[in-house]
Coordinates of C-alpha atoms in Angstrom, one line a residue:
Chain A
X1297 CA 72.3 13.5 158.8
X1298 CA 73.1 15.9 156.0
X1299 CA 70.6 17.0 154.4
X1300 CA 71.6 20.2 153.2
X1301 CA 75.4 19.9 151.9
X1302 CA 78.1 22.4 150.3
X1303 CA 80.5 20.1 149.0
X1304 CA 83.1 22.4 147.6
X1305 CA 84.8 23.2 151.2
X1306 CA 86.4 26.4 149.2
X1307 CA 86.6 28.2 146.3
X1308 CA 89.3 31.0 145.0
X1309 CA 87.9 33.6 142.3
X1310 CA 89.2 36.8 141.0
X1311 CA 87.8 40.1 141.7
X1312 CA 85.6 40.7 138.8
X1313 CA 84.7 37.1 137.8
X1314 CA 81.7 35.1 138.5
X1315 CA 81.7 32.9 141.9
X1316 CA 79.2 30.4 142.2
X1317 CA 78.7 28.5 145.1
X1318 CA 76.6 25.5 145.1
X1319 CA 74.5 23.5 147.4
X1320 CA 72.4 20.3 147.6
X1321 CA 69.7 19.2 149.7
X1322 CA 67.8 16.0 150.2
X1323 CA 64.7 16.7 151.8
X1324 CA 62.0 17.2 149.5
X1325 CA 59.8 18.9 152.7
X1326 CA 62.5 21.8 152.0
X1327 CA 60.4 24.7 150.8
X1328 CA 62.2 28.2 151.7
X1329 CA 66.4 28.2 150.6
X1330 CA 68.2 30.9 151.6
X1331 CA 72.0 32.1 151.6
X1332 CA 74.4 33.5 154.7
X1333 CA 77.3 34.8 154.8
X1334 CA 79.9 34.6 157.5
X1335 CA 83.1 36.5 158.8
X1336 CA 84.8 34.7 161.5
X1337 CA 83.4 35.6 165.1
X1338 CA 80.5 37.4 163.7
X1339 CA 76.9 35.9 163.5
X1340 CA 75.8 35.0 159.9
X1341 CA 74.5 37.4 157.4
X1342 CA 71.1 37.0 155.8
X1343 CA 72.4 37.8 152.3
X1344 CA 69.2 36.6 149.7
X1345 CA 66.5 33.5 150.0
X1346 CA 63.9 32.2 147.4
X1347 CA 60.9 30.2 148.0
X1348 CA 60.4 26.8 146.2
X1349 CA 57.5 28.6 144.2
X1350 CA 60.3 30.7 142.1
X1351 CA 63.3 29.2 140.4
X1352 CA 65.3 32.5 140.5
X1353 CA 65.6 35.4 142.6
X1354 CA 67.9 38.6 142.0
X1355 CA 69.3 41.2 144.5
X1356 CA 72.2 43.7 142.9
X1357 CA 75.1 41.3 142.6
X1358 CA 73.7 38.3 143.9
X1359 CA 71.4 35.7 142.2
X1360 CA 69.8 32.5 143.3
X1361 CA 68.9 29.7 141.6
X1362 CA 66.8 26.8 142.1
X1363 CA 66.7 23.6 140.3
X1364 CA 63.9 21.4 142.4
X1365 CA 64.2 18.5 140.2
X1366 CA 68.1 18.1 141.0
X1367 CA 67.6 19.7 144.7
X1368 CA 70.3 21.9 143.7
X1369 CA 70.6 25.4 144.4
X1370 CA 73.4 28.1 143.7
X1371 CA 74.1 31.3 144.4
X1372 CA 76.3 33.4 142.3
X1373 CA 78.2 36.6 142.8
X1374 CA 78.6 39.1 140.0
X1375 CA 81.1 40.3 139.9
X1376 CA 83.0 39.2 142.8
X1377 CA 84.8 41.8 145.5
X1378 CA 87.6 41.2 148.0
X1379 CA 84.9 41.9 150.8
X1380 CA 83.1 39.1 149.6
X1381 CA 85.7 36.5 151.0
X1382 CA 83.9 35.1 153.8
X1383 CA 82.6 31.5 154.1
X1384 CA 79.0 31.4 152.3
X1385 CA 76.6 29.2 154.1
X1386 CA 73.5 27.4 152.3
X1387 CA 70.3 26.7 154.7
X1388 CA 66.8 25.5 153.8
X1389 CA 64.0 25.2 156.3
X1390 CA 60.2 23.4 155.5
X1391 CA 56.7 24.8 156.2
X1392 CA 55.4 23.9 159.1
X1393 CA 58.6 23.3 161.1
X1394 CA 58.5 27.2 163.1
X1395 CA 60.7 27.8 160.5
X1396 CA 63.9 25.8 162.0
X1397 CA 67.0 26.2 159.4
X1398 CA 69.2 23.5 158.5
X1399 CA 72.5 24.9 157.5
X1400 CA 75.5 23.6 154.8
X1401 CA 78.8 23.2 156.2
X1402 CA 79.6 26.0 154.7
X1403 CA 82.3 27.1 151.5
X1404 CA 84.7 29.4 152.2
X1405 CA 85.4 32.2 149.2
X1406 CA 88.6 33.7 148.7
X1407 CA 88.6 37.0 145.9
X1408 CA 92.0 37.3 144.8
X1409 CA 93.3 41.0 143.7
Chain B
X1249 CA 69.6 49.2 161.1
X1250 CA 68.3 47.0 163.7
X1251 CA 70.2 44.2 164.9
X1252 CA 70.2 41.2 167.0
X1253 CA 72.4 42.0 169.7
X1254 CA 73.9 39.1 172.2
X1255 CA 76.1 39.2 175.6
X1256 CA 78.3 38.6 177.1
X1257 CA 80.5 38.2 173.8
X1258 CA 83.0 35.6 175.1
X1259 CA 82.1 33.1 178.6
X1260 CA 84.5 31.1 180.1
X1261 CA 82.9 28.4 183.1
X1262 CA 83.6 24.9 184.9
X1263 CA 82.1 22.2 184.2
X1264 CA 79.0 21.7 186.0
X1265 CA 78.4 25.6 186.7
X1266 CA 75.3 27.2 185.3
X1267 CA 75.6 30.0 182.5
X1268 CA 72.9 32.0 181.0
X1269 CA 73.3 33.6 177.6
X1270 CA 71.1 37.0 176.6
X1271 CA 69.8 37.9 173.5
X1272 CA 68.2 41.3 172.5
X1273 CA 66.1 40.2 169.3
X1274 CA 64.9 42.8 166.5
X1275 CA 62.2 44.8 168.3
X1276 CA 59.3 43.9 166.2
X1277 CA 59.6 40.3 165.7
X1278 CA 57.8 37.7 166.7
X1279 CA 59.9 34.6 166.5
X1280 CA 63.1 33.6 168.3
X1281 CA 65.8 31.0 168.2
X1282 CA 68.9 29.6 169.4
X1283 CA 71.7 28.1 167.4
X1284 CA 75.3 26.6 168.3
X1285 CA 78.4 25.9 166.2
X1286 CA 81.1 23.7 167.3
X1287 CA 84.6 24.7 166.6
X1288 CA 84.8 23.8 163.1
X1289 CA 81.4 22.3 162.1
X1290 CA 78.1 23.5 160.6
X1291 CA 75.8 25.6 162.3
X1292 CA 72.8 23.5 164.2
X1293 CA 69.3 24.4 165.3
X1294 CA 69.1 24.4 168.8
X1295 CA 64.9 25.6 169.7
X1296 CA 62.4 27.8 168.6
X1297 CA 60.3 30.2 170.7
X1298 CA 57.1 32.1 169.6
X1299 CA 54.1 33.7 171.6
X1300 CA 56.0 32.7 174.8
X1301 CA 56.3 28.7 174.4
X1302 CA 59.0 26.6 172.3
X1303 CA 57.5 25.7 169.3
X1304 CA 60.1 23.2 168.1
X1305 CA 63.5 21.6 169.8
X1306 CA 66.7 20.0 168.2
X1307 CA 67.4 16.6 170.3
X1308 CA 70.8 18.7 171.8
X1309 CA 68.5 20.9 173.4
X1310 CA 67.8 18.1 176.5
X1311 CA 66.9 18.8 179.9
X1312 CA 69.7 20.9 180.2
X1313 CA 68.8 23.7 178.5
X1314 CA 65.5 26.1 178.6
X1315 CA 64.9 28.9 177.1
X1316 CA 63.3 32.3 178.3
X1317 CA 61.8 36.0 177.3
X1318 CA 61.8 37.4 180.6
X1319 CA 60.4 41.1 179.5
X1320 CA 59.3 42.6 176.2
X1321 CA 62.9 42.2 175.0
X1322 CA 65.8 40.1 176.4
X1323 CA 65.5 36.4 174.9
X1324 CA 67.7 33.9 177.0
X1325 CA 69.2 30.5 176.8
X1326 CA 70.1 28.8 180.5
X1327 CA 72.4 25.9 180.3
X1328 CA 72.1 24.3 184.0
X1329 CA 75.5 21.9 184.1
X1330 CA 77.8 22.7 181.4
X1331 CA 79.4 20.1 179.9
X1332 CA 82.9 20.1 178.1
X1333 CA 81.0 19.5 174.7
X1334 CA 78.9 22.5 175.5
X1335 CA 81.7 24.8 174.5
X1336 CA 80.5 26.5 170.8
X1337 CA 79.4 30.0 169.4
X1338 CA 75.9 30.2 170.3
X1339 CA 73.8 32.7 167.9
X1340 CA 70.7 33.9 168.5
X1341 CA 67.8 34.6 165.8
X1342 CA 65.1 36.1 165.5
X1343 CA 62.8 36.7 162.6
X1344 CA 59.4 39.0 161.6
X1345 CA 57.3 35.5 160.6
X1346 CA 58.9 32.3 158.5
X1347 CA 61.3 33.1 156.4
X1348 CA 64.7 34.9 157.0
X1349 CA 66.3 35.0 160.5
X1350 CA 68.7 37.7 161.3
X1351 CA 71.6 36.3 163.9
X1352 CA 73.5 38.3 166.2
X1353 CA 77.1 38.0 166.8
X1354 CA 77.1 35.0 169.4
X1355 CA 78.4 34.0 172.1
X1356 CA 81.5 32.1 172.9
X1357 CA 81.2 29.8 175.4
X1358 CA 84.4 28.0 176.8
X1359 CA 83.6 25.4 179.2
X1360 CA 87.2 24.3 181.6

């Protein structure tokens, strides 16, 4: 049952360039999207969200967007920094649900010097 | 900053022994949760708990499992016969209302 998915399992990008991560979904009950970022044996890191009211949503160097229509949403880093290699998890959760998230399976990002 | 702090870090059991798994969530939120990841597969949604009840459950959380906020602040997860395929990083949550949930580090539990 996926109903959130990350289908690039990883992604290599040099420091300075864009990285955009991408994710899909297929329940339309999603309403809330946000993005996680993991180091390995750490918890994940709230890193930024956006409500299905907004189509994008900005925090420094990172930028969500939203594309209802195509269930799509991206997130993209600019520019990219060796600390941001981590794997980059998508989750969505839907009103009403106490706010359970379903989680992507995740795309690891590698920053290259 | 605040965090969402979880012990022990790593637990090792047998099979069939009980463990318990404690969470400290932010102080000033209201909700609470419990997540697992398998060695090498997505994180999944385990239970919710606000205002002292579960307010929704995954169908791994079965009989097995239950879920307690024994004081104003520790936030546990009780696993009553461990199986083999209980062995994963268990996270707990918690967050102010819907919206974003800040993990702790986990737990790793090992089950022999």
């Amino acid at each position: 049952d996926q109903q959130v998915k990350q289908n690039s399992p990883s992604l290599s990008v040099q420091e300075g360039r864009i990285s955009i991560l991408n994710c899909d979904y297929t329940n339309s009950m999603f309403d809330y999207f946000l993005w996680y970022k993991k180091y390995p044996a750490e918890g994940p890191t709230f890193l930024i969200s956006i409500s299905s009211i907004k189509d994008k949503n900005e925090d420094g160097r990172f930028t969500v967007f939203l594309n209802k229509s195509a269930k799509h949403l991206s997130l993209h880093i600019v520019p990219s920094q060796p600390g941001d290699s981590a794997v980059y998890f998508c989750a969505a959760s839907a009103a009403g649900t106490a706010s359970k998230l379903t989680f992507g399976t995740g795309t690891r990002l590698q920053v290259t010097l | 900053e605040p965090e969402v702090t979880q012990t022990p870090s790593h637990q090792v059991t047998q099979m069939g022994q009980e463990v318990i798994l404690r969470c400290v969530p932010i102080s000033n939120h209201l909700y609470f949760y419990w997540y697992r990841q398998i060695l090498g597969q997505k994180v999944e949604f385990l239970v919710s708990f606000y205002n002292n009840e579960i307010s929704e459950k995954s169908e791994i959380f079965d009989d097995q499992f239950s879920v307690e906020r024994p004081d104003g602040s520790n936030f546990t997860l009780k696993i009553r016969s461990t199986k083999l395929e209980d062995s994963a990083m268990y996270f707990c949550a918690s967050s102010v209302q819907f919206g974003e949930q800040f993990f702790g580090p986990g737990t790793r539990l090992t089950v022999l």
